[in-house]
PDB file of C-alpha atoms in Angstrom:
ATOM      1  CA  MET A 135      59.217   4.822 -47.897  1.00 68.00           C
ATOM      2  CA  HIS A 136      56.173   7.069 -47.496  1.00 71.00           C
ATOM      3  CA  ASN A 137      53.640   6.660 -44.680  1.00 79.00           C
ATOM      4  CA  PHE A 138      50.096   5.693 -45.635  1.00 93.00           C
ATOM      5  CA  GLU A 139      46.894   5.017 -43.730  1.00 94.00           C
ATOM      6  CA  HIS A 140      45.740   1.818 -45.413  1.00 95.00           C
ATOM      7  CA  ILE A 141      48.914   0.259 -46.790  1.00 96.00           C
ATOM      8  CA  ILE A 142      52.448  -0.314 -45.539  1.00 96.00           C
ATOM      9  CA  ALA A 143      55.216   0.379 -48.060  1.00 96.00           C
ATOM     10  CA  GLU A 144      58.706  -0.874 -47.253  1.00 96.00           C
ATOM     11  CA  ARG A 145      62.005  -0.926 -49.090  1.00 96.00           C
ATOM     12  CA  LYS A 146      63.856  -4.258 -49.036  1.00 96.00           C
ATOM     13  CA  GLY A 147      66.979  -3.497 -51.033  1.00 96.00           C
ATOM     14  CA  ALA A 148      65.913  -3.351 -54.669  1.00 97.00           C
ATOM     15  CA  VAL A 149      62.477  -4.759 -53.771  1.00 98.00           C
ATOM     16  CA  ALA A 150      59.420  -2.807 -52.642  1.00 97.00           C
ATOM     17  CA  LEU A 151      57.038  -4.638 -50.291  1.00 97.00           C
ATOM     18  CA  ILE A 152      53.455  -3.338 -50.236  1.00 97.00           C
ATOM     19  CA  THR A 153      51.144  -4.689 -47.523  1.00 97.00           C
ATOM     20  CA  PHE A 154      47.400  -4.014 -47.499  1.00 96.00           C
ATOM     21  CA  ASN A 155      46.677  -2.970 -43.936  1.00 96.00           C
ATOM     22  CA  ARG A 156      42.961  -3.006 -43.078  1.00 95.00           C
ATOM     23  CA  PRO A 157      42.933  -6.334 -41.201  1.00 93.00           C
ATOM     24  CA  LYS A 158      39.711  -5.614 -39.285  1.00 93.00           C
ATOM     25  CA  VAL A 159      37.779  -5.699 -42.587  1.00 94.00           C
ATOM     26  CA  LEU A 160      39.965  -8.398 -44.240  1.00 95.00           C
ATOM     27  CA  ASN A 161      41.752  -5.680 -46.223  1.00 95.00           C
ATOM     28  CA  ALA A 162      38.620  -4.662 -48.115  1.00 93.00           C
ATOM     29  CA  LEU A 163      39.636  -2.337 -50.933  1.00 93.00           C
ATOM     30  CA  CYS A 164      38.290   1.122 -50.219  1.00 92.00           C
ATOM     31  CA  ASN A 165      38.749   4.175 -52.448  1.00 91.00           C
ATOM     32  CA  ALA A 166      41.405   5.600 -50.129  1.00 93.00           C
ATOM     33  CA  MET A 167      43.448   2.389 -50.263  1.00 94.00           C
ATOM     34  CA  ILE A 168      43.281   2.332 -54.067  1.00 94.00           C
ATOM     35  CA  ALA A 169      44.454   5.971 -54.152  1.00 94.00           C
ATOM     36  CA  GLU A 170      47.371   5.103 -51.857  1.00 96.00           C
ATOM     37  CA  LEU A 171      48.266   2.084 -53.993  1.00 96.00           C
ATOM     38  CA  GLU A 172      48.218   4.234 -57.119  1.00 95.00           C
ATOM     39  CA  THR A 173      50.532   6.762 -55.449  1.00 95.00           C
ATOM     40  CA  VAL A 174      53.065   4.243 -54.150  1.00 96.00           C
ATOM     41  CA  LEU A 175      53.206   2.357 -57.457  1.00 96.00           C
ATOM     42  CA  ALA A 176      54.012   5.600 -59.257  1.00 95.00           C
ATOM     43  CA  LEU A 177      56.801   6.281 -56.755  1.00 95.00           C
ATOM     44  CA  ILE A 178      58.240   2.786 -57.198  1.00 96.00           C
ATOM     45  CA  GLU A 179      58.025   2.959 -60.967  1.00 95.00           C
ATOM     46  CA  ALA A 180      59.921   6.265 -60.978  1.00 96.00           C
ATOM     47  CA  ASP A 181      62.652   4.996 -58.621  1.00 96.00           C
ATOM     48  CA  PRO A 182      65.501   3.333 -60.575  1.00 95.00           C
ATOM     49  CA  SER A 183      66.832   1.728 -57.381  1.00 95.00           C
ATOM     50  CA  LEU A 184      63.659  -0.386 -57.065  1.00 97.00           C
ATOM     51  CA  SER A 185      63.264  -3.213 -59.571  1.00 97.00           C
ATOM     52  CA  VAL A 186      60.449  -5.474 -58.303  1.00 98.00           C
ATOM     53  CA  VAL A 187      57.321  -5.093 -56.181  1.00 98.00           C
ATOM     54  CA  VAL A 188      55.773  -7.672 -53.848  1.00 98.00           C
ATOM     55  CA  VAL A 189      52.132  -7.149 -52.843  1.00 98.00           C
ATOM     56  CA  THR A 190      50.605  -8.941 -49.864  1.00 98.00           C
ATOM     57  CA  GLY A 191      47.963  -8.571 -47.164  1.00 97.00           C
ATOM     58  CA  ASN A 192      48.096  -8.093 -43.405  1.00 93.00           C
ATOM     59  CA  GLY A 193      46.151 -10.532 -41.236  1.00 86.00           C
ATOM     60  CA  LYS A 194      43.775 -13.229 -42.476  1.00 91.00           C
ATOM     61  CA  ALA A 195      43.369 -12.031 -46.063  1.00 96.00           C
ATOM     62  CA  PHE A 196      45.198 -10.747 -49.095  1.00 97.00           C
ATOM     63  CA  ALA A 197      42.085  -8.691 -49.834  1.00 96.00           C
ATOM     64  CA  ALA A 198      38.546  -9.983 -49.445  1.00 92.00           C
ATOM     65  CA  GLY A 199      37.106  -7.767 -52.174  1.00 87.00           C
ATOM     66  CA  ALA A 200      35.936  -4.215 -52.607  1.00 83.00           C
ATOM     67  CA  ASP A 201      34.506  -2.264 -49.687  1.00 81.00           C
ATOM     68  CA  ILE A 202      30.816  -2.864 -50.381  1.00 83.00           C
ATOM     69  CA  LYS A 203      29.776  -0.084 -47.972  1.00 82.00           C
ATOM     70  CA  GLU A 204      31.257   2.428 -50.396  1.00 79.00           C
ATOM     71  CA  MET A 205      29.312   1.223 -53.419  1.00 80.00           C
ATOM     72  CA  ALA A 206      26.090  -0.416 -52.214  1.00 80.00           C
ATOM     73  CA  ASP A 207      23.895   2.657 -52.778  1.00 82.00           C
ATOM     74  CA  LYS A 208      25.561   3.992 -55.934  1.00 81.00           C
ATOM     75  CA  ARG A 209      23.584   4.330 -59.138  1.00 87.00           C
ATOM     76  CA  PHE A 210      24.682   3.680 -62.708  1.00 87.00           C
ATOM     77  CA  THR A 211      25.475   7.330 -63.406  1.00 87.00           C
ATOM     78  CA  GLU A 212      27.794   7.483 -60.382  1.00 84.00           C
ATOM     79  CA  VAL A 213      29.780   4.346 -61.124  1.00 81.00           C
ATOM     80  CA  PHE A 214      29.932   5.232 -64.821  1.00 85.00           C
ATOM     81  CA  SER A 215      30.963   8.855 -64.388  1.00 82.00           C
ATOM     82  CA  THR A 216      33.642   8.027 -61.789  1.00 78.00           C
ATOM     83  CA  ASP A 217      34.707   4.977 -63.852  1.00 76.00           C
ATOM     84  CA  ILE A 218      34.879   2.555 -60.935  1.00 78.00           C
ATOM     85  CA  GLY A 219      37.116  -0.279 -62.061  1.00 76.00           C
ATOM     86  CA  GLY A 220      38.872   1.988 -64.570  1.00 79.00           C
ATOM     87  CA  SER A 221      42.463   3.182 -64.815  1.00 81.00           C
ATOM     88  CA  ARG A 222      42.970   3.968 -61.102  1.00 84.00           C
ATOM     89  CA  TRP A 223      41.804   0.488 -60.100  1.00 86.00           C
ATOM     90  CA  GLN A 224      43.874  -1.076 -62.911  1.00 89.00           C
ATOM     91  CA  ARG A 225      47.134   0.683 -61.951  1.00 91.00           C
ATOM     92  CA  LEU A 226      48.809  -2.516 -60.759  1.00 93.00           C
ATOM     93  CA  GLY A 227      47.988  -4.101 -64.111  1.00 93.00           C
ATOM     94  CA  SER A 228      49.761  -1.323 -66.007  1.00 92.00           C
ATOM     95  CA  PHE A 229      52.773  -1.273 -63.657  1.00 94.00           C
ATOM     96  CA  ARG A 230      55.893  -1.689 -65.813  1.00 94.00           C
ATOM     97  CA  LYS A 231      58.210  -3.460 -63.388  1.00 97.00           C
ATOM     98  CA  PRO A 232      57.849  -7.123 -62.359  1.00 97.00           C
ATOM     99  CA  SER A 233      55.232  -7.716 -59.674  1.00 98.00           C
ATOM    100  CA  ILE A 234      54.551 -10.628 -57.348  1.00 98.00           C
ATOM    101  CA  ALA A 235      51.344 -11.258 -55.405  1.00 98.00           C
ATOM    102  CA  ALA A 236      51.963 -13.127 -52.140  1.00 98.00           C
ATOM    103  CA  VAL A 237      48.479 -14.393 -51.289  1.00 98.00           C
ATOM    104  CA  ALA A 238      47.468 -15.734 -47.900  1.00 98.00           C
ATOM    105  CA  GLY A 239      43.875 -16.222 -46.857  1.00 97.00           C
ATOM    106  CA  TYR A 240      41.120 -14.698 -48.955  1.00 97.00           C
ATOM    107  CA  ALA A 241      41.703 -13.127 -52.357  1.00 97.00           C
ATOM    108  CA  LEU A 242      38.126 -12.548 -53.424  1.00 97.00           C
ATOM    109  CA  GLY A 243      36.454 -10.188 -55.866  1.00 95.00           C
ATOM    110  CA  GLY A 244      38.676  -7.147 -56.274  1.00 94.00           C
ATOM    111  CA  GLY A 245      41.357  -8.895 -54.223  1.00 96.00           C
ATOM    112  CA  CYS A 246      41.482 -11.780 -56.698  1.00 97.00           C
ATOM    113  CA  GLU A 247      41.519  -9.273 -59.551  1.00 97.00           C
ATOM    114  CA  LEU A 248      44.464  -7.402 -57.996  1.00 96.00           C
ATOM    115  CA  ALA A 249      46.383 -10.662 -57.639  1.00 97.00           C
ATOM    116  CA  LEU A 250      45.655 -11.429 -61.305  1.00 97.00           C
ATOM    117  CA  MET A 251      47.167  -8.065 -62.279  1.00 97.00           C
ATOM    118  CA  CYS A 252      50.544  -9.263 -60.990  1.00 97.00           C
ATOM    119  CA  ASP A 253      53.098 -11.181 -63.038  1.00 97.00           C
ATOM    120  CA  ILE A 254      53.539 -14.030 -60.541  1.00 98.00           C
ATOM    121  CA  ILE A 255      51.188 -15.343 -57.846  1.00 98.00           C
ATOM    122  CA  LEU A 256      52.617 -17.209 -54.855  1.00 98.00           C
ATOM    123  CA  ALA A 257      49.922 -18.770 -52.698  1.00 98.00           C
ATOM    124  CA  ALA A 258      50.099 -19.783 -49.071  1.00 98.00           C
ATOM    125  CA  ASP A 259      48.579 -23.177 -48.355  1.00 97.00           C
ATOM    126  CA  ASN A 260      45.531 -21.440 -46.827  1.00 97.00           C
ATOM    127  CA  ALA A 261      44.807 -19.200 -49.837  1.00 98.00           C
ATOM    128  CA  LYS A 262      41.280 -18.962 -51.237  1.00 97.00           C
ATOM    129  CA  PHE A 263      40.540 -17.318 -54.598  1.00 98.00           C
ATOM    130  CA  GLY A 264      37.186 -16.375 -56.086  1.00 97.00           C
ATOM    131  CA  GLN A 265      34.972 -13.947 -57.960  1.00 97.00           C
ATOM    132  CA  PRO A 266      31.795 -14.011 -55.839  1.00 96.00           C
ATOM    133  CA  GLU A 267      30.252 -10.830 -57.274  1.00 96.00           C
ATOM    134  CA  ILE A 268      27.229 -12.711 -58.642  1.00 96.00           C
ATOM    135  CA  THR A 269      26.192 -13.516 -55.069  1.00 96.00           C
ATOM    136  CA  ILE A 270      25.730  -9.787 -54.369  1.00 94.00           C
ATOM    137  CA  GLY A 271      23.984  -8.976 -57.623  1.00 94.00           C
ATOM    138  CA  THR A 272      26.784  -7.790 -59.884  1.00 93.00           C
ATOM    139  CA  ILE A 273      29.733  -9.081 -61.937  1.00 94.00           C
ATOM    140  CA  PRO A 274      33.520  -8.653 -61.683  1.00 94.00           C
ATOM    141  CA  GLY A 275      34.466  -5.138 -62.706  1.00 91.00           C
ATOM    142  CA  TRP A 276      38.244  -4.888 -62.267  1.00 92.00           C
ATOM    143  CA  GLY A 277      39.241  -7.365 -64.960  1.00 93.00           C
ATOM    144  CA  GLY A 278      38.086 -10.632 -63.428  1.00 95.00           C
ATOM    145  CA  THR A 279      36.090 -11.842 -66.426  1.00 96.00           C
ATOM    146  CA  GLN A 280      39.084 -11.129 -68.679  1.00 94.00           C
ATOM    147  CA  ARG A 281      42.261 -11.971 -66.730  1.00 96.00           C
ATOM    148  CA  LEU A 282      40.784 -14.979 -64.925  1.00 96.00           C
ATOM    149  CA  THR A 283      39.525 -16.436 -68.216  1.00 96.00           C
ATOM    150  CA  ARG A 284      42.950 -15.976 -69.810  1.00 94.00           C
ATOM    151  CA  ALA A 285      44.624 -17.547 -66.780  1.00 95.00           C
ATOM    152  CA  ILE A 286      42.472 -20.664 -66.306  1.00 96.00           C
ATOM    153  CA  GLY A 287      40.311 -20.966 -69.439  1.00 95.00           C
ATOM    154  CA  LYS A 288      36.687 -20.238 -70.251  1.00 96.00           C
ATOM    155  CA  TYR A 289      35.021 -23.196 -68.576  1.00 97.00           C
ATOM    156  CA  LYS A 290      36.758 -23.013 -65.218  1.00 96.00           C
ATOM    157  CA  ALA A 291      36.262 -19.228 -65.193  1.00 97.00           C
ATOM    158  CA  MET A 292      32.550 -19.660 -65.967  1.00 97.00           C
ATOM    159  CA  ASP A 293      32.306 -22.176 -63.125  1.00 97.00           C
ATOM    160  CA  LEU A 294      33.695 -19.634 -60.649  1.00 97.00           C
ATOM    161  CA  ILE A 295      32.033 -16.474 -61.950  1.00 97.00           C
ATOM    162  CA  LEU A 296      28.548 -17.969 -62.383  1.00 98.00           C
ATOM    163  CA  THR A 297      28.499 -19.697 -58.976  1.00 98.00           C
ATOM    164  CA  GLY A 298      30.730 -17.507 -56.809  1.00 97.00           C
ATOM    165  CA  ARG A 299      32.537 -20.548 -55.422  1.00 96.00           C
ATOM    166  CA  HIS A 300      36.122 -20.383 -54.150  1.00 96.00           C
ATOM    167  CA  LEU A 301      39.275 -22.098 -55.383  1.00 96.00           C
ATOM    168  CA  ASP A 302      41.658 -23.360 -52.743  1.00 97.00           C
ATOM    169  CA  ALA A 303      45.402 -23.064 -53.317  1.00 97.00           C
ATOM    170  CA  GLU A 304      45.763 -26.583 -54.735  1.00 97.00           C
ATOM    171  CA  GLU A 305      42.974 -26.171 -57.280  1.00 97.00           C
ATOM    172  CA  ALA A 306      44.303 -22.741 -58.217  1.00 97.00           C
ATOM    173  CA  GLU A 307      47.734 -24.238 -58.853  1.00 97.00           C
ATOM    174  CA  ARG A 308      46.278 -27.120 -60.895  1.00 96.00           C
ATOM    175  CA  SER A 309      44.314 -24.584 -62.941  1.00 96.00           C
ATOM    176  CA  GLY A 310      47.447 -22.609 -63.809  1.00 95.00           C
ATOM    177  CA  MET A 311      46.488 -19.515 -61.818  1.00 96.00           C
ATOM    178  CA  VAL A 312      49.116 -19.889 -59.111  1.00 97.00           C
ATOM    179  CA  SER A 313      52.851 -20.138 -59.768  1.00 96.00           C
ATOM    180  CA  ARG A 314      53.445 -22.261 -56.684  1.00 96.00           C
ATOM    181  CA  ILE A 315      52.202 -22.998 -53.156  1.00 98.00           C
ATOM    182  CA  VAL A 316      54.324 -22.393 -50.073  1.00 97.00           C
ATOM    183  CA  PRO A 317      53.647 -22.858 -46.335  1.00 97.00           C
ATOM    184  CA  LEU A 318      51.946 -19.842 -44.793  1.00 97.00           C
ATOM    185  CA  ALA A 319      54.910 -19.019 -42.539  1.00 96.00           C
ATOM    186  CA  ASP A 320      57.227 -18.959 -45.558  1.00 97.00           C
ATOM    187  CA  LEU A 321      55.030 -16.925 -47.908  1.00 98.00           C
ATOM    188  CA  VAL A 322      56.503 -13.436 -47.645  1.00 97.00           C
ATOM    189  CA  PRO A 323      60.124 -14.637 -47.213  1.00 98.00           C
ATOM    190  CA  GLU A 324      59.734 -16.810 -50.338  1.00 98.00           C
ATOM    191  CA  ALA A 325      58.152 -13.940 -52.271  1.00 98.00           C
ATOM    192  CA  LEU A 326      60.990 -11.623 -51.263  1.00 98.00           C
ATOM    193  CA  LYS A 327      63.554 -14.294 -52.173  1.00 98.00           C
ATOM    194  CA  LEU A 328      61.977 -14.627 -55.617  1.00 98.00           C
ATOM    195  CA  ALA A 329      61.819 -10.857 -56.012  1.00 98.00           C
ATOM    196  CA  GLU A 330      65.469 -10.504 -54.995  1.00 98.00           C
ATOM    197  CA  LYS A 331      66.444 -13.078 -57.629  1.00 97.00           C
ATOM    198  CA  ILE A 332      64.627 -11.087 -60.318  1.00 97.00           C
ATOM    199  CA  ALA A 333      66.091  -7.824 -59.001  1.00 97.00           C
ATOM    200  CA  SER A 334      69.612  -9.282 -59.223  1.00 96.00           C
ATOM    201  CA  LEU A 335      69.224  -9.551 -62.989  1.00 97.00           C
ATOM    202  CA  SER A 336      68.888  -6.742 -65.516  1.00 96.00           C
ATOM    203  CA  SER A 337      65.879  -4.546 -64.769  1.00 95.00           C
ATOM    204  CA  PRO A 338      65.404  -3.291 -68.363  1.00 95.00           C
ATOM    205  CA  ILE A 339      65.677  -6.828 -69.713  1.00 96.00           C
ATOM    206  CA  ALA A 340      63.117  -8.052 -67.169  1.00 96.00           C
ATOM    207  CA  MET A 341      60.763  -5.290 -68.301  1.00 95.00           C
ATOM    208  CA  LEU A 342      61.223  -6.335 -71.938  1.00 96.00           C
ATOM    209  CA  ALA A 343      60.591  -9.979 -71.011  1.00 96.00           C
ATOM    210  CA  ARG A 344      57.361  -9.294 -69.130  1.00 95.00           C
ATOM    211  CA  GLU A 345      56.113  -7.071 -71.961  1.00 94.00           C
ATOM    212  CA  ALA A 346      56.736  -9.931 -74.394  1.00 95.00           C
ATOM    213  CA  VAL A 347      54.856 -12.424 -72.213  1.00 94.00           C
ATOM    214  CA  ASP A 348      51.950  -9.994 -71.786  1.00 92.00           C
ATOM    215  CA  SER A 349      51.669  -9.713 -75.560  1.00 91.00           C
ATOM    216  CA  ALA A 350      50.817 -13.433 -75.646  1.00 90.00           C
ATOM    217  CA  PHE A 351      47.598 -12.611 -73.763  1.00 86.00           C
ATOM    218  CA  GLU A 352      46.691  -9.577 -75.812  1.00 87.00           C
ATOM    219  CA  THR A 353      47.473 -10.420 -79.469  1.00 90.00           C
ATOM    220  CA  THR A 354      47.355 -13.182 -82.038  1.00 92.00           C
ATOM    221  CA  LEU A 355      50.269 -15.617 -82.256  1.00 93.00           C
ATOM    222  CA  SER A 356      51.735 -13.930 -85.338  1.00 95.00           C
ATOM    223  CA  GLU A 357      51.518 -10.470 -83.756  1.00 94.00           C
ATOM    224  CA  GLY A 358      52.942 -11.808 -80.490  1.00 94.00           C
ATOM    225  CA  LEU A 359      55.887 -13.354 -82.312  1.00 95.00           C
ATOM    226  CA  LYS A 360      56.568 -10.028 -84.032  1.00 95.00           C
ATOM    227  CA  ALA A 361      56.419  -8.217 -80.685  1.00 94.00           C
ATOM    228  CA  GLU A 362      58.760 -10.763 -79.112  1.00 94.00           C
ATOM    229  CA  ARG A 363      61.248 -10.439 -81.954  1.00 95.00           C
ATOM    230  CA  ARG A 364      61.271  -6.637 -81.758  1.00 95.00           C
ATOM    231  CA  LEU A 365      61.811  -6.758 -77.999  1.00 95.00           C
ATOM    232  CA  PHE A 366      64.576  -9.342 -78.452  1.00 95.00           C
ATOM    233  CA  HIS A 367      66.235  -7.035 -80.984  1.00 96.00           C
ATOM    234  CA  ALA A 368      65.828  -4.118 -78.567  1.00 96.00           C
ATOM    235  CA  SER A 369      67.743  -5.992 -75.859  1.00 96.00           C
ATOM    236  CA  PHE A 370      70.872  -5.624 -78.016  1.00 96.00           C
ATOM    237  CA  ALA A 371      70.737  -1.864 -77.447  1.00 96.00           C
ATOM    238  CA  THR A 372      71.480  -2.390 -73.741  1.00 97.00           C
ATOM    239  CA  GLN A 373      74.828  -2.592 -71.984  1.00 97.00           C
ATOM    240  CA  ASP A 374      73.449  -5.440 -69.895  1.00 97.00           C
ATOM    241  CA  GLN A 375      73.105  -7.648 -72.989  1.00 97.00           C
ATOM    242  CA  LYS A 376      76.768  -7.077 -73.808  1.00 96.00           C
ATOM    243  CA  GLU A 377      77.812  -7.756 -70.212  1.00 96.00           C
ATOM    244  CA  GLY A 378      75.646 -10.865 -69.938  1.00 96.00           C
ATOM    245  CA  MET A 379      76.983 -12.513 -73.065  1.00 96.00           C
ATOM    246  CA  VAL A 380      80.614 -11.545 -72.434  1.00 97.00           C
ATOM    247  CA  ALA A 381      80.343 -12.867 -68.867  1.00 96.00           C
ATOM    248  CA  PHE A 382      78.948 -16.136 -70.226  1.00 96.00           C
ATOM    249  CA  LEU A 383      81.859 -16.502 -72.643  1.00 97.00           C
ATOM    250  CA  GLU A 384      84.346 -15.607 -69.891  1.00 97.00           C
ATOM    251  CA  LYS A 385      82.700 -18.111 -67.527  1.00 97.00           C
ATOM    252  CA  ARG A 386      82.041 -15.552 -64.779  1.00 96.00           C
ATOM    253  CA  PRO A 387      78.914 -14.108 -63.147  1.00 96.00           C
ATOM    254  CA  PRO A 388      77.587 -11.048 -64.984  1.00 96.00           C
ATOM    255  CA  VAL A 389      77.566  -7.630 -63.315  1.00 96.00           C
ATOM    256  CA  PHE A 390      74.417  -5.945 -64.556  1.00 96.00           C
ATOM    257  CA  LYS A 391      74.096  -2.172 -64.272  1.00 95.00           C
ATOM    258  CA  ASN A 392      70.485  -1.835 -65.444  1.00 94.00           C
ATOM    259  CA  GLN A 393      71.610   0.036 -68.540  1.00 92.00           C
TER     260      GLN A 393
END
């Protein structure tokens, strides 16, 4: 794939692997890295041969937060007019294909928020999650107060956001934030294995499924049920639905063509 300064983007069959690559600063999220992430996500989204993205970090951290050097002296008018935390920073959250965060080490502040933008979070046994913004005089600004609360509930989220304390991998899994915990050495291979499984199925159906699940976070139950039903109906417009059901009746593996 393309060459970047702050991230590594690799093609693994139908899976794209994105690695944050600023290990000397624990992969702190600078403006240039966010711009590169936005660019590569657009390329992946436009490429029909890529079905799933895995996001991870290089070194001792997934991402230990935003690069504070870039924002420490900014005033309200600057952060407001440039919309820090806005659409560019939320690009992973609006990505239409399935996404997996493979988290080792620290996922703090903006790093935790990026992980929460993904559809699935796999955690290494050394993972640490947190929203410590209050300890530096601010609050989460990339969705932490919203996605974290939806993921683990109001009271656990308040505990983290108002104290800045960290969750280890086991507490994160108990809280429902993490899909599963794997040994550190197995993290990326397991994430790629999971991504390959998803990629082996129908890409348009996977996109419909994740849109339906997302609606559970964003609407009432009655509206979510309507959205689910419409998306279920829409699946019958695909060739993959026909192939999947015929293959089931014929007792053979389906051959999906992402159509």
